[in-house]
XYZ file of C-alpha atoms in Angstrom:
726
model
C 91.457 90.282 77.999
C 94.991 88.842 78.005
C 96.403 91.040 80.744
C 99.861 89.492 80.632
C 100.226 90.295 76.937
C 98.850 93.801 77.529
C 101.422 94.494 80.231
C 104.468 92.828 78.715
C 104.223 94.546 75.355
C 105.174 97.685 77.266
C 108.175 96.256 79.109
C 110.896 98.889 79.356
C 113.848 97.977 77.135
C 116.988 100.077 76.879
C 120.329 99.489 75.144
C 121.988 102.841 75.711
C 122.537 105.004 78.755
C 119.770 107.593 78.919
C 120.372 109.771 81.992
C 116.765 110.962 81.877
C 115.248 107.485 81.957
C 116.561 105.190 84.704
C 114.226 102.463 85.944
C 113.147 101.529 89.460
C 112.012 98.512 91.413
C 109.929 99.060 94.509
C 106.779 98.373 96.505
C 105.230 101.722 97.497
C 107.157 101.909 100.767
C 110.636 101.535 99.261
C 112.229 102.008 95.835
C 115.641 101.520 94.251
C 116.480 103.399 91.027
C 119.252 102.037 88.806
C 121.375 102.601 85.731
C 122.132 100.202 82.863
C 124.119 97.875 85.159
C 120.987 97.078 87.178
C 122.583 98.871 90.134
C 123.814 102.395 90.867
C 127.270 102.089 89.337
C 127.292 105.404 87.421
C 125.666 108.002 89.711
C 127.689 110.883 88.279
C 126.211 110.227 84.846
C 122.646 110.807 86.048
C 122.754 114.413 87.283
C 119.682 116.551 87.833
C 120.535 119.635 85.802
C 123.331 119.790 83.236
C 126.798 119.078 84.605
C 129.940 119.564 82.516
C 129.252 117.747 79.240
C 126.500 115.563 80.680
C 122.859 116.178 79.760
C 120.385 116.637 82.610
C 118.970 113.415 83.961
C 117.453 111.832 87.055
C 119.335 111.013 90.251
C 119.702 107.364 91.251
C 118.124 107.099 94.692
C 117.383 104.526 97.390
C 114.452 105.801 99.415
C 111.848 104.588 101.883
C 108.738 106.179 103.326
C 110.275 105.892 106.802
C 113.657 107.406 105.901
C 113.772 111.005 107.170
C 116.470 113.167 108.720
C 116.940 116.641 110.190
C 120.160 118.607 110.386
C 120.449 119.896 113.966
C 119.558 123.623 113.959
C 121.952 126.094 115.573
C 119.048 127.175 117.775
C 115.421 126.082 118.197
C 113.266 127.281 115.316
C 109.493 127.504 115.052
C 106.925 129.101 112.772
C 106.229 132.073 115.021
C 108.856 134.234 113.324
C 107.247 133.649 109.916
C 103.692 134.504 110.909
C 102.027 137.606 109.447
C 98.531 138.982 110.052
C 96.463 139.368 106.889
C 93.171 141.206 106.620
C 90.202 138.969 105.939
C 86.419 139.462 105.992
C 86.513 138.099 109.546
C 89.297 140.402 110.686
C 93.082 139.871 110.956
C 94.117 136.229 110.407
C 97.639 134.853 111.012
C 99.328 133.099 108.086
C 102.729 131.432 107.911
C 104.469 133.437 105.197
C 108.134 134.094 104.398
C 109.280 137.121 106.340
C 113.009 136.982 105.683
C 115.520 138.938 107.710
C 117.428 142.174 107.369
C 121.177 141.785 106.886
C 123.370 144.817 106.156
C 120.274 146.902 105.417
C 119.171 144.457 102.723
C 116.362 141.948 103.006
C 117.426 138.408 102.250
C 115.147 135.950 100.499
C 114.658 133.837 103.583
C 115.834 133.915 107.167
C 118.000 131.175 108.643
C 114.949 129.902 110.510
C 112.795 129.799 107.381
C 115.514 128.059 105.399
C 115.825 125.373 108.067
C 112.067 124.950 108.483
C 111.608 124.485 104.738
C 114.439 121.941 104.503
C 113.828 119.840 107.621
C 112.887 117.156 108.014
C 114.017 115.881 104.609
C 113.908 112.490 102.971
C 117.100 110.413 103.076
C 119.017 108.583 100.390
C 119.613 105.360 102.311
C 122.646 104.089 100.413
C 124.215 103.584 96.999
C 124.824 100.080 95.675
C 127.020 99.766 92.595
C 129.681 97.693 90.912
C 133.353 98.331 91.616
C 136.554 96.698 90.354
C 139.279 95.494 92.727
C 142.864 95.828 91.631
C 145.926 95.536 93.912
C 143.618 95.348 96.897
C 141.861 98.654 96.168
C 138.444 98.957 94.621
C 137.750 101.468 91.874
C 134.487 102.807 90.433
C 133.368 101.818 86.964
C 132.519 104.249 84.192
C 130.113 103.811 81.276
C 133.153 103.411 79.005
C 134.043 100.208 80.872
C 130.964 98.317 79.694
C 129.728 97.313 76.246
C 126.904 95.323 74.640
C 124.396 96.763 77.092
C 120.836 95.499 77.169
C 118.293 95.995 79.935
C 114.679 94.850 80.317
C 112.226 95.660 83.064
C 109.637 92.887 82.989
C 106.555 94.646 84.299
C 104.638 91.395 84.754
C 107.111 90.164 87.404
C 108.672 93.447 88.571
C 112.083 91.963 87.744
C 114.907 93.848 86.047
C 117.472 91.996 83.922
C 120.628 93.832 82.799
C 123.287 92.390 80.506
C 126.636 93.860 79.499
C 130.270 93.000 78.859
C 132.984 94.085 81.299
C 136.713 93.469 80.722
C 135.757 90.869 78.127
C 133.456 89.031 80.520
C 129.683 88.727 80.048
C 127.699 89.961 83.053
C 124.018 89.292 83.808
C 122.363 91.105 86.706
C 118.895 90.385 88.084
C 117.392 93.026 90.390
C 114.093 92.831 92.264
C 112.369 94.328 95.302
C 110.397 92.315 97.828
C 106.710 93.324 97.724
C 106.335 93.428 101.525
C 109.798 94.296 102.799
C 112.315 97.037 102.072
C 114.631 94.419 100.663
C 116.458 94.030 97.366
C 117.384 90.757 95.731
C 120.480 91.016 93.529
C 121.877 88.144 91.472
C 125.096 88.598 89.476
C 126.272 85.900 87.076
C 129.685 86.480 85.500
C 133.230 85.143 85.327
C 134.221 88.724 86.180
C 133.396 87.961 89.835
C 136.548 85.856 89.968
C 138.592 88.564 88.252
C 137.832 91.552 90.489
C 134.155 92.514 90.158
C 132.566 93.366 93.535
C 129.650 95.339 94.899
C 130.186 98.591 96.761
C 127.694 99.968 99.291
C 128.250 103.645 100.135
C 126.359 105.759 102.671
C 125.826 109.552 102.528
C 124.740 112.120 105.081
C 121.281 113.690 104.866
C 120.966 116.643 102.513
C 119.036 119.905 102.751
C 119.331 120.366 98.968
C 116.169 120.821 96.925
C 116.488 117.583 94.949
C 119.618 115.671 95.995
C 118.911 113.555 99.078
C 122.584 112.568 99.480
C 125.320 114.743 100.985
C 128.765 113.190 100.431
C 130.703 116.139 101.869
C 130.217 115.626 105.601
C 131.538 112.161 106.505
C 132.251 113.345 110.038
C 128.563 114.009 110.682
C 127.368 110.390 110.591
C 128.597 106.927 111.500
C 128.582 103.508 109.852
C 129.484 100.363 111.793
C 129.531 96.745 110.595
C 128.601 93.649 112.583
C 128.743 89.977 111.596
C 128.709 87.578 110.037
C 125.913 85.584 111.585
C 125.896 82.138 109.980
C 122.854 79.947 109.280
C 124.365 76.459 108.667
C 120.991 74.764 108.189
C 120.153 77.010 105.247
C 122.898 76.689 102.702
C 125.528 78.360 104.883
C 123.858 81.733 104.419
C 125.499 84.529 106.380
C 124.239 87.964 107.361
C 126.083 91.208 108.134
C 124.444 94.275 109.677
C 125.542 97.843 108.959
C 124.282 100.254 111.604
C 123.722 103.837 110.549
C 123.467 106.927 112.763
C 122.789 110.403 111.368
C 122.093 112.786 114.233
C 118.692 111.681 115.503
C 118.036 109.207 112.673
C 119.013 105.552 112.859
C 118.543 102.581 110.604
C 120.296 99.355 109.734
C 121.151 97.554 106.523
C 121.245 93.755 106.547
C 123.320 92.042 103.832
C 122.646 88.326 103.428
C 124.002 85.706 101.052
C 125.981 82.531 100.535
C 129.753 82.404 100.004
C 129.967 86.151 100.625
C 132.532 88.383 102.255
C 131.516 91.825 103.511
C 134.283 94.253 104.466
C 134.328 97.775 105.875
C 136.847 99.284 103.420
C 136.326 103.000 104.095
C 134.561 105.186 106.630
C 131.175 104.848 104.936
C 131.828 102.129 102.354
C 131.318 98.392 102.391
C 132.670 95.889 99.869
C 130.627 92.788 99.056
C 132.527 90.029 97.256
C 132.424 86.289 96.564
C 135.070 83.622 96.768
C 137.525 83.765 93.878
C 136.139 80.498 92.483
C 132.549 81.746 92.264
C 130.881 82.917 89.065
C 127.596 83.887 90.712
C 126.697 86.215 93.564
C 123.297 86.072 95.244
C 122.746 88.764 97.846
C 119.820 90.430 99.554
C 120.118 93.929 100.980
C 117.409 94.918 103.462
C 116.912 98.437 104.826
C 115.247 98.587 108.251
C 114.194 101.651 110.251
C 115.156 101.722 113.901
C 112.069 103.841 114.506
C 114.182 106.494 116.231
C 114.113 110.255 115.750
C 113.153 111.305 112.246
C 113.193 107.740 110.925
C 109.708 106.381 111.497
C 108.657 102.731 111.808
C 107.625 101.187 108.507
C 103.871 101.058 108.046
C 103.172 103.147 111.149
C 100.256 104.915 109.471
C 98.319 101.780 108.590
C 95.684 102.297 111.248
C 93.425 99.308 110.704
C 95.634 96.965 108.699
C 98.641 95.124 110.089
C 101.955 96.778 109.273
C 103.914 95.238 106.437
C 106.681 92.913 107.495
C 109.823 94.821 108.402
C 112.087 91.856 109.216
C 114.739 91.304 106.552
C 115.591 87.917 105.133
C 115.086 85.085 107.588
C 116.316 81.722 106.316
C 113.431 79.856 107.928
C 111.014 81.627 105.613
C 113.055 81.105 102.477
C 113.263 77.347 102.232
C 116.318 75.140 102.545
C 118.758 75.666 99.724
C 117.056 78.778 98.371
C 119.225 81.900 98.383
C 117.943 85.122 99.962
C 118.151 86.845 96.581
C 116.047 84.109 95.013
C 113.519 84.517 97.839
C 113.109 88.204 96.913
C 112.917 87.523 93.156
C 110.329 84.797 93.690
C 108.235 87.037 95.945
C 108.282 89.767 93.289
C 107.396 87.267 90.556
C 104.398 86.141 92.639
C 103.180 89.621 93.615
C 103.178 91.489 90.333
C 101.056 89.034 88.281
C 98.489 89.237 91.086
C 98.644 93.036 90.934
C 98.147 93.144 87.178
C 95.391 90.512 87.286
C 93.364 92.475 89.842
C 91.769 95.893 89.649
C 91.090 97.676 86.396
C 92.591 97.335 82.928
C 92.252 99.175 79.632
C 93.339 97.786 76.271
C 93.565 100.007 73.192
C 95.816 97.927 70.927
C 93.069 97.012 68.447
C 92.394 100.683 67.665
C 93.559 101.865 64.227
C 94.393 105.376 65.450
C 98.188 105.370 65.936
C 97.805 107.476 69.074
C 96.150 104.541 70.827
C 99.345 102.507 71.200
C 101.217 105.396 72.775
C 98.325 106.098 75.112
C 98.193 102.426 76.120
C 101.947 102.514 76.845
C 101.500 105.525 79.091
C 98.592 103.865 80.891
C 100.459 100.625 81.640
C 103.682 102.309 82.743
C 101.793 104.817 84.885
C 100.159 101.951 86.791
C 103.567 100.494 87.602
C 105.158 103.809 88.527
C 102.341 104.962 90.794
C 102.207 101.540 92.478
C 105.891 101.642 93.455
C 106.012 105.360 94.280
C 102.579 106.536 95.432
C 100.933 103.678 97.355
C 102.804 103.976 100.641
C 101.917 105.090 104.144
C 102.643 108.767 103.438
C 101.319 111.049 100.716
C 104.107 110.960 98.114
C 106.409 113.730 97.061
C 106.070 114.792 93.427
C 109.104 112.669 92.493
C 108.003 109.703 94.574
C 110.793 107.484 95.903
C 113.101 108.111 92.928
C 114.834 111.300 94.054
C 113.940 114.360 96.076
C 111.980 117.401 95.058
C 111.208 120.045 97.648
C 113.662 118.041 99.827
C 111.322 115.082 99.908
C 108.491 116.968 101.584
C 105.102 116.204 100.122
C 102.421 118.567 98.844
C 98.902 117.809 100.027
C 97.300 119.708 97.154
C 98.929 117.103 94.888
C 97.686 114.092 96.855
C 94.535 113.720 94.751
C 96.636 113.552 91.597
C 98.950 110.909 93.005
C 96.324 108.648 94.510
C 92.703 109.168 93.399
C 93.111 106.786 90.476
C 93.800 103.843 92.819
C 90.121 103.889 93.809
C 88.949 104.436 90.224
C 91.045 101.417 89.138
C 89.539 99.348 91.961
C 92.775 99.160 93.929
C 91.658 100.981 97.047
C 94.165 99.055 99.162
C 96.877 101.195 97.531
C 95.105 104.450 98.456
C 94.148 103.606 102.031
C 97.608 103.909 103.653
C 98.225 107.507 102.580
C 94.608 108.512 103.212
C 94.971 107.197 106.757
C 97.931 109.529 107.289
C 95.496 112.441 107.678
C 94.424 111.009 111.033
C 97.969 111.575 112.308
C 97.802 115.243 111.227
C 94.366 116.009 112.655
C 95.528 117.739 115.830
C 98.205 119.876 114.135
C 95.711 120.920 111.457
C 93.034 121.594 114.069
C 95.387 123.965 115.875
C 96.057 125.835 112.614
C 92.337 126.326 112.026
C 91.777 127.391 115.621
C 94.605 129.952 115.512
C 92.961 131.494 112.445
C 89.524 131.528 114.055
C 88.011 128.696 112.017
C 86.308 125.441 112.906
C 87.506 121.982 111.933
C 90.957 121.331 110.485
C 92.985 123.333 107.984
C 95.230 120.930 106.154
C 98.778 122.150 105.471
C 100.435 122.245 102.094
C 104.170 121.410 102.111
C 104.940 118.989 104.933
C 106.869 116.015 106.237
C 105.521 113.120 108.293
C 104.855 115.351 111.315
C 102.342 117.500 109.393
C 104.136 120.765 110.239
C 103.642 123.490 107.627
C 106.597 125.075 105.798
C 107.107 128.846 105.510
C 105.976 129.918 102.059
C 104.493 132.938 100.269
C 102.322 130.488 98.290
C 101.610 127.245 100.089
C 99.845 128.415 103.215
C 97.376 130.481 101.178
C 96.178 127.558 99.055
C 92.782 126.125 99.909
C 92.095 123.535 97.207
C 93.700 120.762 99.253
C 90.947 121.159 101.866
C 88.259 119.075 100.084
C 90.779 116.457 98.856
C 90.353 114.081 101.823
C 86.575 114.239 101.335
C 86.982 113.469 97.639
C 89.443 110.628 98.220
C 87.280 109.103 100.950
C 84.234 109.303 98.682
C 86.124 107.493 95.909
C 87.110 104.779 98.367
C 83.475 104.421 99.415
C 82.248 104.216 95.817
C 84.707 101.395 95.151
C 83.992 99.715 98.473
C 80.599 100.901 99.851
C 80.858 99.473 103.343
C 79.960 100.826 106.754
C 83.551 100.330 107.887
C 84.773 102.859 105.310
C 82.296 105.473 106.518
C 83.211 104.934 110.149
C 86.970 104.987 109.590
C 87.102 108.233 107.623
C 84.129 110.087 109.115
C 86.244 112.324 111.346
C 88.544 113.317 108.478
C 85.559 114.081 106.235
C 83.576 115.964 108.865
C 86.477 118.019 110.205
C 87.443 118.998 106.644
C 83.867 120.098 105.988
C 83.678 122.043 109.257
C 86.628 124.173 108.202
C 85.225 124.697 104.719
C 81.895 125.929 106.051
C 83.633 128.176 108.555
C 86.060 129.591 105.992
C 83.318 130.710 103.581
C 81.939 134.076 104.645
C 78.440 135.458 104.032
C 77.829 138.558 101.914
C 74.813 140.074 100.243
C 75.607 137.929 97.176
C 75.962 134.649 99.061
C 78.892 132.777 100.570
C 82.307 133.770 99.242
C 85.913 132.560 99.546
C 88.821 134.784 100.546
C 90.749 136.964 100.737
C 93.532 136.161 101.322
C 93.994 133.058 99.203
C 95.816 131.661 96.211
C 93.908 129.355 93.864
C 95.186 126.117 92.352
C 96.508 128.307 89.542
C 99.331 129.852 91.555
C 99.908 132.768 89.169
C 98.157 135.112 91.621
C 100.611 134.872 94.511
C 101.548 138.539 94.333
C 97.919 139.596 94.872
C 97.023 136.918 97.435
C 95.797 139.602 99.833
C 92.867 140.463 97.539
C 92.067 137.265 95.604
C 88.482 136.005 95.978
C 86.204 133.320 94.597
C 88.325 131.181 92.265
C 86.070 129.188 89.960
C 87.367 125.714 90.780
C 87.410 126.256 94.522
C 83.840 127.593 94.542
C 82.577 124.442 92.836
C 84.804 122.234 95.005
C 83.380 123.857 98.161
C 79.830 123.153 97.068
C 80.511 119.570 95.994
C 82.676 118.796 99.041
C 80.135 120.077 101.555
C 77.306 118.204 99.848
C 79.386 115.042 99.869
C 80.194 115.436 103.565
C 76.476 115.902 104.223
C 75.792 112.665 102.339
C 78.252 110.891 104.639
C 76.303 112.060 107.678
C 73.116 110.763 106.122
C 74.694 107.388 105.331
C 75.815 107.115 108.950
C 72.370 108.020 110.259
C 73.586 111.298 111.793
C 71.696 114.573 111.965
C 72.514 117.057 109.207
C 74.653 120.124 109.874
C 72.576 123.069 108.744
C 75.602 125.326 108.257
C 77.051 122.941 105.684
C 73.808 122.979 103.737
C 73.498 126.750 103.915
C 77.019 127.321 102.634
C 76.798 124.695 99.901
C 73.504 126.037 98.564
C 74.546 129.659 98.962
C 77.956 129.709 97.236
C 78.263 132.649 94.858
C 78.537 131.730 91.173
C 81.954 132.100 89.530
C 82.649 135.152 87.416
C 82.085 135.025 83.657
C 83.833 137.494 81.333
C 83.283 137.453 77.570
C 81.394 134.190 77.867
C 84.071 132.184 79.687
C 84.819 131.408 83.306
C 87.640 133.406 84.823
C 90.179 132.006 87.249
C 89.288 134.497 90.021
C 86.653 137.203 90.325
C 88.927 140.221 90.752
C 91.270 141.726 88.206
C 93.205 140.495 86.301
C 90.533 137.725 86.315
C 92.620 135.227 84.316
C 96.357 135.067 83.762
C 97.045 132.635 80.933
C 99.901 130.793 82.585
C 100.301 127.828 84.939
C 97.279 125.560 85.550
C 94.028 126.358 83.698
C 92.390 125.325 86.944
C 88.937 126.735 86.190
C 88.487 123.653 83.974
C 88.656 121.423 87.054
C 85.220 122.727 88.077
C 83.651 120.424 85.475
C 86.175 117.675 84.870
C 87.803 116.741 88.135
C 84.394 117.495 89.633
C 81.008 116.367 88.357
C 78.259 118.782 87.405
C 77.318 121.215 90.190
C 74.724 123.959 90.327
C 77.437 126.587 89.970
C 78.743 125.502 86.561
C 76.997 125.934 83.220
C 78.239 123.309 80.714
C 77.844 125.702 77.786
C 80.054 128.298 79.454
C 82.570 125.612 80.420
C 82.640 124.420 76.804
C 83.524 127.955 75.732
C 86.136 128.131 78.497
C 87.801 124.907 77.326
C 87.908 126.223 73.746
C 89.382 129.480 74.986
C 92.118 127.663 76.908
C 92.985 125.371 74.000
C 93.182 128.328 71.620
C 95.608 130.486 73.549
C 97.381 129.226 76.672
C 101.054 129.360 77.580
C 101.803 125.620 77.357
C 105.373 126.082 78.496
C 104.138 127.199 81.911
C 101.717 124.317 82.413
C 102.322 121.121 84.403
C 101.781 117.438 83.749
C 98.353 117.109 85.352
C 96.900 119.955 83.293
C 96.510 117.683 80.261
C 94.382 115.114 82.124
C 92.319 118.039 83.456
C 91.542 119.151 79.931
C 90.760 115.560 78.948
C 88.316 115.073 81.838
C 86.594 118.368 81.074
C 86.323 117.517 77.383
C 84.967 114.050 78.193
C 82.259 115.374 80.522
C 81.347 117.892 77.807
C 80.936 114.927 75.417
C 83.882 115.863 73.194
C 85.956 112.646 73.198
C 88.179 113.746 70.324
C 89.289 116.757 72.341
C 89.827 114.482 75.359
C 92.265 112.245 73.492
C 93.948 115.239 71.886
C 94.516 116.758 75.325
C 96.061 113.589 76.761
C 98.559 113.417 73.899
C 99.028 117.131 73.252
C 102.538 117.840 72.015
C 104.018 119.978 74.775
C 107.234 119.876 76.745
C 105.624 119.046 80.064
C 103.446 116.359 78.507
C 106.563 114.368 77.619
C 106.540 110.722 78.729
C 109.988 109.121 78.736
C 110.861 105.503 77.793
C 110.635 104.593 81.492
C 107.103 106.044 81.659
C 107.919 109.103 83.750
C 106.359 112.469 82.948
C 109.344 114.795 82.598
C 108.819 118.487 83.429
C 112.103 120.410 83.657
C 115.797 119.810 84.267
C 115.214 120.342 87.987
C 111.975 118.327 88.044
C 112.938 115.297 85.932
C 109.814 113.309 86.773
C 106.346 114.255 87.943
C 104.053 111.569 89.264
C 100.942 113.825 89.419
C 101.062 113.649 85.628
C 100.987 109.838 85.696
C 98.250 109.706 88.323
C 96.203 112.332 86.501
C 96.447 110.335 83.269
C 95.083 107.247 85.029
C 92.231 109.237 86.587
C 91.313 110.700 83.220
C 91.330 107.454 81.217
C 89.344 105.668 83.948
C 86.632 108.337 83.659
C 86.773 108.201 79.860
C 86.385 104.411 79.822
C 84.023 103.656 82.730
C 82.017 106.862 82.451
C 80.510 109.003 85.181
C 77.233 109.474 86.991
C 74.481 110.673 84.622
C 76.906 110.477 81.694
C 76.211 109.215 78.158
C 74.791 105.704 77.994
C 77.390 104.193 75.684
C 80.535 102.140 76.006
C 83.679 104.124 76.879
C 81.885 107.483 76.539
C 85.056 109.558 76.871
C 86.770 107.901 73.890
C 86.017 108.489 70.201
C 83.310 106.170 68.878
C 85.666 104.622 66.308
C 88.185 103.512 68.960
C 88.193 99.912 70.131
C 88.331 100.260 73.897
C 88.336 97.101 75.992
C 88.131 97.702 79.712
C 87.238 95.870 82.879
C 87.333 96.345 86.634
C 87.112 100.154 86.668
C 84.824 102.161 88.959
C 82.468 104.760 87.495
C 83.382 108.316 88.482
C 80.999 110.618 90.382
């Protein structure tokens, strides 16, 4: 397989400003999202949600896994005021809900405490880097009307972005890259315009409590920016470095700007100007973002428990070679890393297939690998929008972690899954206290959280349970890809504590072991009846499979079995069947035909279990495909249907599902899975696609004995390096 040709035929090329489809460079811990100039010169033209005459797009962000901030609360807030007792088969159980408050005899949607707890801590936008034009000593922003002849290419094989345009009659070429091991950008600008007034501007915002915009430009008095330098390195091409120190309440970080023949000036309260000498026609600059490790900003790589942390030191001339610019050092590092990435792990090639759908599917597969690598492989579980822009204020959803990250193990890149899986160890004690307060054993993993693992008030999130087996599933996938004793020992506590809660949560009845109430299944359409929901189909099967898998881990480690786990796993009640199909839950209304058709996950995401009859699941899949509200679905629902169809040996339906024509199955030129104006990208859709096609190509335990069993027989599917699914 010619992997370079496979990857490069899907390079992202754009000639016109598409506010929905900006591109990013990044490394899993840090990402920088840009417009057609290769920088962030036109932020107002990339709004989330329609603004004036502009179509809705995607914000241009600069984000790092360590970059978090909290607005100081007017008074100390905790979750106690949002806790409500719910009846359960074991008696009253406290849940963090949304209580609200009474104001002028009317109940508001949320209280001040709940609003703050949902919005803090939030992920920061670390700074905006864009072109500006200096005239009469003042610098002015550019607009899209100022540039012409635009052409931009993201070379996936090297992770390098090249942008070309004409400005004031001058040709401009911009090269942008991100260092693979440091939160550092390399920027090279080649243009006569540098001698005529073209400069770089670096602007810093305050932290934002907004749902999706991580930058607040309206409170300059609430943060500080100071500039130090230059520090000169005469033995290395006269490179100089300036340091901008940032303080936002309890969050601190610094930005190191390094280059040759540069001038860096503090031109406004939170703005820096980066320029070259008037005789220069090139600018080479590196911009490194470094956490101070104070307050809400956390040290980079702090969750890598058994691997050394990635390098956090910005450009050091001694490591770059005499005469080599800091920008070139970053570009060269990127050009060395990405070919190694693409040459390792799994690959799927579909280009020789006559079916025209194959080329589009191959494009989605290649771009999804790049996007998940730069957004989902860091030391925290990712937010749904990764490191591009905020959703849910940057807080991540643990029920989505499987969709972001499971494919890394299936594609034999477990090193990209391990950092976020290791995060669960940092949340063990918080999650153990939640389980204990509710009267359960083990740990109850939260839903919507920041790095500290603290739950958010919600009428939905705290009632979900399908995130509970995820760490078991992810750890099992890691072990399948890398079956070593060290894997078992490292993740044993996470697996066993997850299983202990699951066994404790299931309650015995005359029928067997049941789940709930209260609960909300993966299909969140039942939030209003959470106090009576029981036995969702997917969760029943997930409980059985998860407990059996945890038991297998004990056996592999030579430990005694836990009888309770066996009893619960073997005694789970079967899911309800109505009119020959599985329902979502086993109380009325049984199935609401909106949101996720999550009952399909029970034989798709999961392998065959005793609880699921393939014939009934086949009828359930047909029922869903015949009459579901596609407008209410989400991006990972299509991979779910594909995995279910594949395991049911219907490869045509699997491919049809992956490419089903539906609004939330849209994949933009940049590879992102667009959902809505307020959710302009959705990485669970990309990760789910990769999980599905890996299963379809490499097969699954006890599956059909033929090549690429999840693809139609007349497709030419070339694959290598994938790991067979359970």
